[in-house]
Tab-separated table of C-alpha atoms in Angstrom:
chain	number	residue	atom	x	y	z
A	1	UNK	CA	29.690	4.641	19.403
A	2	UNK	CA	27.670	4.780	16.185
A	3	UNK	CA	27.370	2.878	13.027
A	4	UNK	CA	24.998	3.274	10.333
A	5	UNK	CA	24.976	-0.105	7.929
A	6	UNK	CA	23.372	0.096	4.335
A	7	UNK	CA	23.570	-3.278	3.381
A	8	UNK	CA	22.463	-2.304	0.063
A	9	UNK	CA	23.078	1.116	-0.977
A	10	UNK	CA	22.977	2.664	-4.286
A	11	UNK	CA	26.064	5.054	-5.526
A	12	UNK	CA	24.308	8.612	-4.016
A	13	UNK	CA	23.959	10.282	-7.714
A	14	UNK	CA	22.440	7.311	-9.098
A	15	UNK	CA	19.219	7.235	-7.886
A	16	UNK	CA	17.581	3.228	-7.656
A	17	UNK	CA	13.894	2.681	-7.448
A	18	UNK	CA	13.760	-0.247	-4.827
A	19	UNK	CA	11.279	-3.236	-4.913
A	20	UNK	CA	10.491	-4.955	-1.477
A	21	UNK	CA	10.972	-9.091	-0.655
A	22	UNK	CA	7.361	-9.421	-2.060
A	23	UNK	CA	7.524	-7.799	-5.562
A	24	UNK	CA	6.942	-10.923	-6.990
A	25	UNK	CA	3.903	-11.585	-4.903
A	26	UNK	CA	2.407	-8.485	-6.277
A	27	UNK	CA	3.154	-9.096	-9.844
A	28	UNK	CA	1.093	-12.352	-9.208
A	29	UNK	CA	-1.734	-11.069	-7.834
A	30	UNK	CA	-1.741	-8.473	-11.110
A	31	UNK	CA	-1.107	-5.624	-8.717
A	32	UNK	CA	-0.885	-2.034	-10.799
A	33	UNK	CA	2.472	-0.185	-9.288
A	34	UNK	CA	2.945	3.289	-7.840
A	35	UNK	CA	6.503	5.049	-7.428
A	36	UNK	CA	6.403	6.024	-3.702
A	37	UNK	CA	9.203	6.962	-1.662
A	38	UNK	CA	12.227	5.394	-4.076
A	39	UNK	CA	9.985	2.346	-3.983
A	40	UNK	CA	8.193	0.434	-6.658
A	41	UNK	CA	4.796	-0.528	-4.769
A	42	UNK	CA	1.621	-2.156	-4.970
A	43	UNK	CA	-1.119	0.760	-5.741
A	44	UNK	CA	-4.044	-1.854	-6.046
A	45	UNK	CA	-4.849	-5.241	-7.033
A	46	UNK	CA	-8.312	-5.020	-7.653
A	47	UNK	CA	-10.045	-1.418	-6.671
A	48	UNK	CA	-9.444	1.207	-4.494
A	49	UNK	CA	-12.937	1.082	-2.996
A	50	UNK	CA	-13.351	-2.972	-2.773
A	51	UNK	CA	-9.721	-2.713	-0.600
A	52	UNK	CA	-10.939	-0.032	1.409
A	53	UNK	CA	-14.205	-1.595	2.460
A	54	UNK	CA	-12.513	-5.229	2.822
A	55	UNK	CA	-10.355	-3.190	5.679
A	56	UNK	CA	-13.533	-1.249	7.353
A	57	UNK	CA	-16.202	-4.567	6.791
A	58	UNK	CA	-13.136	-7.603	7.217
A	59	UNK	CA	-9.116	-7.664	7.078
A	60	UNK	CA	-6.874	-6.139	4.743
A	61	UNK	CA	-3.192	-7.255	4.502
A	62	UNK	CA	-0.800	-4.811	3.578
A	63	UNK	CA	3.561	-5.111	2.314
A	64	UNK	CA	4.612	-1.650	4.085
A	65	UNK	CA	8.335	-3.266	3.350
A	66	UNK	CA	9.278	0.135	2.035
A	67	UNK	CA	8.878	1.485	5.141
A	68	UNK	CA	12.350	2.754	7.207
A	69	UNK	CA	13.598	0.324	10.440
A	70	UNK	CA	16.350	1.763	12.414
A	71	UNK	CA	17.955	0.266	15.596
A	72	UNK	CA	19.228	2.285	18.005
A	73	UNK	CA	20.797	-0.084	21.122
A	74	UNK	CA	23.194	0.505	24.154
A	75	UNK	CA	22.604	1.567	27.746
A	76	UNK	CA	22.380	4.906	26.911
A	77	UNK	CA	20.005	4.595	23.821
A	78	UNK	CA	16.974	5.951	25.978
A	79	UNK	CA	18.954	9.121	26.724
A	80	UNK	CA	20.168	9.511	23.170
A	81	UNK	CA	16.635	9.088	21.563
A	82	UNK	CA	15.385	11.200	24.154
A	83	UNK	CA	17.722	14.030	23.347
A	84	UNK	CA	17.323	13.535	19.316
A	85	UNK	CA	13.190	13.528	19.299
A	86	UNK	CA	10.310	15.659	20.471
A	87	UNK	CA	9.289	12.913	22.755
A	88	UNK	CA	10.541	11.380	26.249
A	89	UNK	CA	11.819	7.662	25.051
A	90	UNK	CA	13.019	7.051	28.559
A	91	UNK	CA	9.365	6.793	29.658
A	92	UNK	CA	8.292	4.456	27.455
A	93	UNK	CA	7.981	0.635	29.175
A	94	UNK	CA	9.737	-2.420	27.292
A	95	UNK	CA	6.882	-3.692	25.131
A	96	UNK	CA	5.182	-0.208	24.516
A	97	UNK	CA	5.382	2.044	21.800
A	98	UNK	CA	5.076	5.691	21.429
A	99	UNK	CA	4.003	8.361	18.530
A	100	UNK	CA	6.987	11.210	18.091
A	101	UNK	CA	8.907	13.386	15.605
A	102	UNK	CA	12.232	14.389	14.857
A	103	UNK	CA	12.533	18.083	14.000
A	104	UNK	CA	15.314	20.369	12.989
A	105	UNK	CA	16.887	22.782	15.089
A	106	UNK	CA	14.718	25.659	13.933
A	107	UNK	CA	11.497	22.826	15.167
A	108	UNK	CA	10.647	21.893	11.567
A	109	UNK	CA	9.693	18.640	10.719
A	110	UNK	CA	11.615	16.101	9.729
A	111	UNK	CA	10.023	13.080	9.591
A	112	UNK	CA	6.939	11.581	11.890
A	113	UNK	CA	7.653	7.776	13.421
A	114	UNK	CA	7.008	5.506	15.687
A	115	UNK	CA	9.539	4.166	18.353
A	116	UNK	CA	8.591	0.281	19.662
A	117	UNK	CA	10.653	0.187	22.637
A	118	UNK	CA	11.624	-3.675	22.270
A	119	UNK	CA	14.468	-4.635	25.003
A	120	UNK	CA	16.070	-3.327	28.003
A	121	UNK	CA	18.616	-1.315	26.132
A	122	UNK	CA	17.194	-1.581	22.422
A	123	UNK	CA	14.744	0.547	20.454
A	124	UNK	CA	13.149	0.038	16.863
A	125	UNK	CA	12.509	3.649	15.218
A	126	UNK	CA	10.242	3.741	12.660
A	127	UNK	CA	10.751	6.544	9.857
A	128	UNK	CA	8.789	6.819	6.594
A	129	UNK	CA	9.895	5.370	3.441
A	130	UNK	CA	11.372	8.858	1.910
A	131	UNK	CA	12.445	9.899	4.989
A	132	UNK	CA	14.553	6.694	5.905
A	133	UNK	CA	17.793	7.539	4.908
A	134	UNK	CA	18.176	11.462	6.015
A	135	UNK	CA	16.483	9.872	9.493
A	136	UNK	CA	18.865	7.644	9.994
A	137	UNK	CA	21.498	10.220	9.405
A	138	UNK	CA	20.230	12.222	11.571
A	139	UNK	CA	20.151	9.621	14.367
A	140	UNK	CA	23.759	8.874	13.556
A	141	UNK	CA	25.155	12.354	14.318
A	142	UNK	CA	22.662	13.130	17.612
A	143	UNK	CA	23.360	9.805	19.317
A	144	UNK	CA	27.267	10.059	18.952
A	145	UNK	CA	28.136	10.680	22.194
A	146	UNK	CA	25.853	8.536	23.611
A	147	UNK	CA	26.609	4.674	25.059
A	148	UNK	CA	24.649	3.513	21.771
A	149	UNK	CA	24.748	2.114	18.556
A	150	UNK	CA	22.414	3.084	15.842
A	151	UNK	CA	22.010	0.844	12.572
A	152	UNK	CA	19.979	1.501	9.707
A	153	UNK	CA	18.313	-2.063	9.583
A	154	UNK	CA	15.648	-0.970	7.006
A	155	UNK	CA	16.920	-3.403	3.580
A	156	UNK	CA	16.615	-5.890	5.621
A	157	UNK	CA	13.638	-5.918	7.077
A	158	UNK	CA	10.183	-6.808	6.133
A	159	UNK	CA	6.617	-5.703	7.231
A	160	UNK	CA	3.528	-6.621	6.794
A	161	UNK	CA	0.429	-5.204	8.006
A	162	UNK	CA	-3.159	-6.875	8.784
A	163	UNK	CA	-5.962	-4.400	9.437
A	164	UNK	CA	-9.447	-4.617	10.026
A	165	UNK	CA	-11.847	-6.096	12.318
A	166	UNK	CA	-11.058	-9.789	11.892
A	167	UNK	CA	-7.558	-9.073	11.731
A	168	UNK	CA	-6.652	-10.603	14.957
A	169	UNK	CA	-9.224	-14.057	13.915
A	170	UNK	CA	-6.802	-14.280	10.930
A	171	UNK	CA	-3.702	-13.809	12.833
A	172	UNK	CA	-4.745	-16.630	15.562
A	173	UNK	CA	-4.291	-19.334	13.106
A	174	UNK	CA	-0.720	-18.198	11.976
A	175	UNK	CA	1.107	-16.253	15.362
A	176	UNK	CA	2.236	-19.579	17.388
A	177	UNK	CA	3.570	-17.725	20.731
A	178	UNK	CA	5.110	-14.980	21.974
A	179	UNK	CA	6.503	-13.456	24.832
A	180	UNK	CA	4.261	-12.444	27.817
A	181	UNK	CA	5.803	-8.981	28.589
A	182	UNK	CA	3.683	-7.239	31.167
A	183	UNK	CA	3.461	-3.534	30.000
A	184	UNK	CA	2.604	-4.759	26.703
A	185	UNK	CA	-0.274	-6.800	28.056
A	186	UNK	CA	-3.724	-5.983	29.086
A	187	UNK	CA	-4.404	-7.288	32.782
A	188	UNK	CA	-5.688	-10.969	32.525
A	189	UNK	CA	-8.157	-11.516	35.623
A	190	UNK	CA	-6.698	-13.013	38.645
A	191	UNK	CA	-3.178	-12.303	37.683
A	192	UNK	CA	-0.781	-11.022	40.316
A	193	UNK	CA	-0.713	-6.869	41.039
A	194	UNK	CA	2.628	-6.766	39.194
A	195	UNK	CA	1.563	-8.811	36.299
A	196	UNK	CA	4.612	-10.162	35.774
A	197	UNK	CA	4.839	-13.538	34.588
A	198	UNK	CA	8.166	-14.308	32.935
A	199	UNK	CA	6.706	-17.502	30.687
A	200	UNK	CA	5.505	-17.203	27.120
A	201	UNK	CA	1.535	-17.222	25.955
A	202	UNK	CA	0.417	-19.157	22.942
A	203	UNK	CA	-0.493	-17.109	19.850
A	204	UNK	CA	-4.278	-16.637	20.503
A	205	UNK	CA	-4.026	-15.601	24.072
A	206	UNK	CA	-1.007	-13.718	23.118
A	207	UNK	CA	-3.119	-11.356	20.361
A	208	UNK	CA	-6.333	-11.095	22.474
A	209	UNK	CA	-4.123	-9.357	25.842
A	210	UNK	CA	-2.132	-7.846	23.129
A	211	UNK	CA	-2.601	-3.727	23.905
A	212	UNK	CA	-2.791	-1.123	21.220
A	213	UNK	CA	0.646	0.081	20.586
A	214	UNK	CA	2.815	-2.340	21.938
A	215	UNK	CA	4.890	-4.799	20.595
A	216	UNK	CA	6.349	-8.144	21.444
A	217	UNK	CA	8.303	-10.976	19.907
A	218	UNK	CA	6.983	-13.921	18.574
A	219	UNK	CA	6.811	-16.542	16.422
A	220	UNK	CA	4.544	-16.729	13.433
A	221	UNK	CA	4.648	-19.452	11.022
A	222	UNK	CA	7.860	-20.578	11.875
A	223	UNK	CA	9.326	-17.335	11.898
A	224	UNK	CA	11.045	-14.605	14.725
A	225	UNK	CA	9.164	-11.575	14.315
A	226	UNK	CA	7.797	-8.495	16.260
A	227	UNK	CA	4.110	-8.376	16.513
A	228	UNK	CA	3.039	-4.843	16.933
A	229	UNK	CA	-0.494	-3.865	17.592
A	230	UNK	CA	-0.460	-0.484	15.617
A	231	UNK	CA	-1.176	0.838	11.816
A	232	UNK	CA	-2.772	3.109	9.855
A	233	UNK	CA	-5.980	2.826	9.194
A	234	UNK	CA	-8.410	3.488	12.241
A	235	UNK	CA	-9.077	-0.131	12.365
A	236	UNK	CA	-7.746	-2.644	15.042
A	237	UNK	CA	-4.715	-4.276	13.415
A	238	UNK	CA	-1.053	-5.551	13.803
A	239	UNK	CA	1.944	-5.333	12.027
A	240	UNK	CA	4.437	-7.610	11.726
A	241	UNK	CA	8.353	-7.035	11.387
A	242	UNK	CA	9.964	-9.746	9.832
A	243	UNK	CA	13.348	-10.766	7.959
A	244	UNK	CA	13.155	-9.852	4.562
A	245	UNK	CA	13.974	-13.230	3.601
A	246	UNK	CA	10.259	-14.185	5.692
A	247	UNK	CA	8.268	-11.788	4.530
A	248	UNK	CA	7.105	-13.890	0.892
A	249	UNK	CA	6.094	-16.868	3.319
A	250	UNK	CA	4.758	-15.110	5.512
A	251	UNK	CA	2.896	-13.442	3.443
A	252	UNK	CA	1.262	-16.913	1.447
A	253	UNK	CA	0.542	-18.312	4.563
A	254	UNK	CA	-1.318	-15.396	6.305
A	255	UNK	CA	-3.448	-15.084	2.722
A	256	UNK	CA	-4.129	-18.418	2.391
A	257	UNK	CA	-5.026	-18.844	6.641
A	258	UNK	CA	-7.655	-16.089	4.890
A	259	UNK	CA	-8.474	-17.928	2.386
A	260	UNK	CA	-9.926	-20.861	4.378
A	261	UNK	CA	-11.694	-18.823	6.681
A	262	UNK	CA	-15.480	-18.023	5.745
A	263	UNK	CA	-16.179	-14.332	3.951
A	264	UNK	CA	-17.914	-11.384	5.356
A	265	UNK	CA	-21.382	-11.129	4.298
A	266	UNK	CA	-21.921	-7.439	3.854
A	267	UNK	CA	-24.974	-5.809	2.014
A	268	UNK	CA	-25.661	-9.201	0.742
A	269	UNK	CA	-22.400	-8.811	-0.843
A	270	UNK	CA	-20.031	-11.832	0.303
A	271	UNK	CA	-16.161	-9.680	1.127
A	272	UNK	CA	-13.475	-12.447	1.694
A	273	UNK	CA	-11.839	-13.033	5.185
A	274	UNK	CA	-8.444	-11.226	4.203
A	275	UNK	CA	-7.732	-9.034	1.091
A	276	UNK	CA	-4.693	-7.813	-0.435
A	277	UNK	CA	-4.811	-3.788	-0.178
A	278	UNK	CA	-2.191	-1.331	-2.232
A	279	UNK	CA	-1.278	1.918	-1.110
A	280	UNK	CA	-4.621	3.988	-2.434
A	281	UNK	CA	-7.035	2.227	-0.185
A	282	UNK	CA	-4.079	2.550	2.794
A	283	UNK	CA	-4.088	6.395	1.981
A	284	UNK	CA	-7.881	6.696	2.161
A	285	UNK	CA	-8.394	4.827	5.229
A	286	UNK	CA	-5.991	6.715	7.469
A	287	UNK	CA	-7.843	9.962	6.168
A	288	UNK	CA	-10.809	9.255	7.337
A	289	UNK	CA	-9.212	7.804	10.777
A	290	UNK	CA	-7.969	11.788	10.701
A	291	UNK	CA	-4.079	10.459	10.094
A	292	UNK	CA	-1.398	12.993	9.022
A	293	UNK	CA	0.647	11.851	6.356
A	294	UNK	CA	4.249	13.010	5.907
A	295	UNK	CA	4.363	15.552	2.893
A	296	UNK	CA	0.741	17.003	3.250
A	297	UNK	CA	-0.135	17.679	6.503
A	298	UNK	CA	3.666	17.795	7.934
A	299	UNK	CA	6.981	18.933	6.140
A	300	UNK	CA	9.297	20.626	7.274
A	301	UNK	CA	8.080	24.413	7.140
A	302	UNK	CA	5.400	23.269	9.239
A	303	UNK	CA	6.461	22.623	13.434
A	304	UNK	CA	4.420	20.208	15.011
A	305	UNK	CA	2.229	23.299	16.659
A	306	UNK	CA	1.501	23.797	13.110
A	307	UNK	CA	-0.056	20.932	12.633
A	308	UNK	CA	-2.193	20.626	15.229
A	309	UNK	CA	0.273	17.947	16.857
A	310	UNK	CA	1.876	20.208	19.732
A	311	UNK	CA	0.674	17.092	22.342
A	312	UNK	CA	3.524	14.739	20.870
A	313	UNK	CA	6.700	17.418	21.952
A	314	UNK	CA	7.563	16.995	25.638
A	315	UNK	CA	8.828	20.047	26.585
A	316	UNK	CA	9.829	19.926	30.293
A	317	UNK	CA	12.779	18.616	29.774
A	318	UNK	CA	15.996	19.856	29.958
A	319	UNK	CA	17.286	19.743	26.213
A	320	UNK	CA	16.240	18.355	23.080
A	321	UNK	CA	17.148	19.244	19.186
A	322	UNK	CA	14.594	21.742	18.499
A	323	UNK	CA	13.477	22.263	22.196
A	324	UNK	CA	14.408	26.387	22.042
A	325	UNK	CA	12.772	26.455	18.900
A	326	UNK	CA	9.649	24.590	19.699
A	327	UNK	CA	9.507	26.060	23.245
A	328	UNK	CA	9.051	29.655	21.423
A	329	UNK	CA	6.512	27.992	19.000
A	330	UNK	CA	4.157	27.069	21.816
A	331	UNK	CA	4.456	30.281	23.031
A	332	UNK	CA	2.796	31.464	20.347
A	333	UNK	CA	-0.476	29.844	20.097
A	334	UNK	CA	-2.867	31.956	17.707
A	335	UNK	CA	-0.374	34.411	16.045
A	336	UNK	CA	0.157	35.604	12.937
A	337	UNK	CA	2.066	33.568	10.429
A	338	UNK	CA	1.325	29.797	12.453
A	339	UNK	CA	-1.521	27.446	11.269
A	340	UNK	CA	-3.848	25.173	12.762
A	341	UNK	CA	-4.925	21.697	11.381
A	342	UNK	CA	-8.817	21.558	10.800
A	343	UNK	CA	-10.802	18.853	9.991
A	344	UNK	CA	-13.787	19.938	7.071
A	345	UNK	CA	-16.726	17.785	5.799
A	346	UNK	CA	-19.168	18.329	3.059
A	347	UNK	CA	-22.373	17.139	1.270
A	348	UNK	CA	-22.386	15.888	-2.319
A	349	UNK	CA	-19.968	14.079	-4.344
A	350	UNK	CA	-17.513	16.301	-5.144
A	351	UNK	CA	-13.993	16.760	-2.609
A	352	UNK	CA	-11.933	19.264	-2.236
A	353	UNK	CA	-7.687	17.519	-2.794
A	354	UNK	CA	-5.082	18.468	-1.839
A	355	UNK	CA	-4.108	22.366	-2.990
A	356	UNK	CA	-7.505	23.393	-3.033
A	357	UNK	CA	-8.186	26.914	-0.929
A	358	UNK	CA	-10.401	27.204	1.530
A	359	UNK	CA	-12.239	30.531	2.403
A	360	UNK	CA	-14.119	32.490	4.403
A	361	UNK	CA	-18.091	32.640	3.407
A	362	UNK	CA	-17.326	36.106	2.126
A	363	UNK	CA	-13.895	35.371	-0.170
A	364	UNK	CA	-11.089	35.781	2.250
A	365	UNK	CA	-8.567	33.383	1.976
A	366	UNK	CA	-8.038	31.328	4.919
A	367	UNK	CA	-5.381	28.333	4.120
A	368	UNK	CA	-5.019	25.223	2.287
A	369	UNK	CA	-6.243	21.399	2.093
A	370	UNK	CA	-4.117	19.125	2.499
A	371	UNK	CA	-6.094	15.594	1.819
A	372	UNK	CA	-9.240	15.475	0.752
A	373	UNK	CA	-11.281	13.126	-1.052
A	374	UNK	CA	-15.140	11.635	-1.266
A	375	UNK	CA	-14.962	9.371	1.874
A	376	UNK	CA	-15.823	5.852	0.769
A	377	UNK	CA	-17.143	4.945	4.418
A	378	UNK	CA	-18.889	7.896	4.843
A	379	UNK	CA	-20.266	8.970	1.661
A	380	UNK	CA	-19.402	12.419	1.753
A	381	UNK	CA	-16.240	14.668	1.570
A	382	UNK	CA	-13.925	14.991	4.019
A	383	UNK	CA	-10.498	17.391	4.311
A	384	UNK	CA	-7.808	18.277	6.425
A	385	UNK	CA	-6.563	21.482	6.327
A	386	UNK	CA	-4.204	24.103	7.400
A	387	UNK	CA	-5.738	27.482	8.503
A	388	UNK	CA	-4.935	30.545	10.132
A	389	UNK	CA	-6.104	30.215	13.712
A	390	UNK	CA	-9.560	31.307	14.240
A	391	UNK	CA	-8.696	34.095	16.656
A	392	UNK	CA	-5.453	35.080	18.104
A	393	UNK	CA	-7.185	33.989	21.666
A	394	UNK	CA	-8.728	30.738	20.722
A	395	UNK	CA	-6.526	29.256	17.500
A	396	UNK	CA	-9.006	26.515	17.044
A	397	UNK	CA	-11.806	26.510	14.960
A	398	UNK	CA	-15.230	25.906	16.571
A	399	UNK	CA	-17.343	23.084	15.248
A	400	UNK	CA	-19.825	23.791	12.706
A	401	UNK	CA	-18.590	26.845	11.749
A	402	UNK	CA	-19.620	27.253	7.552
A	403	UNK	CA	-16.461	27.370	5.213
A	404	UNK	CA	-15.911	26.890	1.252
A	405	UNK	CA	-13.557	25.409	-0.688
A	406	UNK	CA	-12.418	25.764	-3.828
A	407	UNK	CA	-12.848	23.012	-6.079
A	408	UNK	CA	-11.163	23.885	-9.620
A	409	UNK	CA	-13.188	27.284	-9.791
A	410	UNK	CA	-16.447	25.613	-8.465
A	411	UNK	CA	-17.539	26.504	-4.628
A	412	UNK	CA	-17.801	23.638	-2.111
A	413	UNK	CA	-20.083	24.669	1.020
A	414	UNK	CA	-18.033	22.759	4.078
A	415	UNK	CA	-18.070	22.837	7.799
A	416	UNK	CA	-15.447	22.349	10.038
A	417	UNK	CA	-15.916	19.204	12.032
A	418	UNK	CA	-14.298	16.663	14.762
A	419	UNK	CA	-11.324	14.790	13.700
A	420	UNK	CA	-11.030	11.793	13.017
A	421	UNK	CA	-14.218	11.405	10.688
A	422	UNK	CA	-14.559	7.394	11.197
A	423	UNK	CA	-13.989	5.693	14.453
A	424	UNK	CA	-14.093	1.940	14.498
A	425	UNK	CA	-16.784	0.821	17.332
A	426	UNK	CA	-15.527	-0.413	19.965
């Protein structure tokens, strides 16, 4: 059985830009607005380089409201999101949460998510914001069959996202407990082999066993929510799924908690605890963190082999959408007409966006970039790009091999490099 609820849906010719639950906070803080994904969202508040470096040097808090939540629940909901993804849901533990596609039949891409495995017989998929709708479609139709229900929970659901490396010191003043679910928790010493421990841990404890990419519930300022640690930014970080009537007190008191704690002296320049961050600074940060984003370096031309993101399809398995398709794909490694993903870097101050070519040393054409831009961490530019593989017997390019790109006309000397360019110390 399948349902797909839309709460709130616009007449289908009638396109509606959306705001999210904290519009008004925005408008406040004097936010300048983007368009982005049928949604009318926060750009900036102050600059794209002070947000960027308050995530890298402090916290950053994020709305990523317009971002798609779909249920999918029933005792055959592991089988049905099994059978509509690239990935095996039925091996992912209650509290974890796994990286995955969904792809059309032909193994193109539809949409990249994340899928928080949250009960026994209940799932949380997580499309992108202009991918929402068609994914929850799509979710509809491949999971009738199944013992499952899918609902498109998306308008009414908030999220909020705190990034950085005092993230989890700002959080510890506002999560008040949650529940101690053993796969989604780090061993604690001198707990039994098992780990299980069916009680609930107080917020602090709670975010400091916490592991990357899981999720439990919890409360935080009064509030039911799911505390993920995951994002987008190469930083440590959580999210935070809410009600969308939570998310504009939520929001106050996490910025205030930040507020009252002491700033980051950085440089001799003082960077407050927690800052507000729009979607430029997001988009920078999970570039250099070596992030694909939906629409540059995946679409739907492009199969995940494409991209350089073969490692997410589990193919031994007996049937999947896209599974013939993708099966042939990585069969295929290194020949003509498929791309690899490369990672470039430069010197100078000039980057090489999005469109630019990027050649061989003595003019041939090699492929596209996809992001690019002067890294504000780093100091120098970095791309992504989609190439031809390097050889039909070894696809990938080797490190340090000397490339140029071309910026409006003008040469850029780059090399290709490791991805991802930053990598927060651990």
């Amino acid at each position: 059985m399948t349902t797909h609820t839309d709460p709130d849906a616009a007449p289908a010719a009638t396109p509606v830009l959306r705001t999210t639950p904290l519009h008004r906070v925005h408008e406040a803080l004097g936010a300048s607005f983007t368009d982005f994904g049928g949604w009318r969202m926060p750009l900036r508040y102050t600059s794209d380089l002070a947000e960027h470096h308050a995530v890298r040097c402090s916290a950053g808090i994020f709305d990523l409201s317009h971002m798609g939540e779909v249920k999918v629940t029933g005792p055959e909901a592991a089988a049905a999101l099994s059978h509509a993804l690239v990935g095996d849901m039925g091996a992912v533990a209650v509290g974890r949460a796994k990286y995955t596609m969904i792809v059309t039949p032909d193994g193109g891409v539809v949409d990249d998510l994340i899928v928080y495995h949250v009960g026994d017989e209940e799932y949380l998929v997580v499309p992108n914001a202009g991918n929402r709708e068609r994914v929850a479609a799509e979710l509809v139709g491949r999971c009738a069959g199944f013992g499952c229900v899918v609902e498109d929970v998306s308008l009414v659901t908030g999220l909020i996202a705190v990034q950085g490396p005092r993230a989890q010191e700002v959080l510890s003043r506002v999560i008040e407990s949650g529940a101690a679910m053993p796969a989604a928790l780090r061993p604690q010493e001198g707990e039994a082999p098992d780990g299980h421990r069916p009680d609930v841990l107080c917020g602090p404890s709670l975010l400091g066993r916490l592991r990357f990419y899981a999720a439990v519930r919890a409360t935080a300022a009064g509030h039911s929510i799911l505390l993920a640690r995951t994002g987008y930014t190469g930083e440590d970080g959580f999210e935070l799924f809410c009600g969308a009537e939570d998310a504009e007190d939520l929001w106050t008191v996490l910025t205030d908690t930040g507020a009252a704690l002491s700033p980051t002296e950085v440089g001799g320049q003082m960077v407050p605890a927690l800052t507000p961050c729009g979607l430029a600074s997001r988009d920078s940060l999970r570039l250099e963190a070596g992030m694909p984003l939906y629409g540059h370096e995946l679409h739907e031309e492009l199969t995940p082999y494409d991209a350089g993101l073969g490692s997410v399809v589990t193919l031994d398995r007996a049937d999947f959408v896209g599974r013939q398709a993708l099966a042939e794909r990585a069969g295929r490694e290194g020949a003509t007409g498929t791309t690899v993903l490369v990672a470039l870097a430069g010197e100078g101050r000039r980057a090489a966006r999005a469109g630019a070519t990027v050649l061989s040393p003595d003019g041939e054409a090699l492929g596209t970039v996809t992001s690019g831009l002067l890294s504000p961490t780093l100091g120098h530019p970095v791309a992504l790009a989609l190439l031809r593989p390097y050889r039909g017997d070894q696809p990938a390019w080797p490190e340090g091999t000397a490339l140029v790109a071309d910026v409006r006309g003008r040469p850029l000397e780059v090399a290709v490099v490791a991805s991802p360019f930053y990598s927060r110390r651990r």
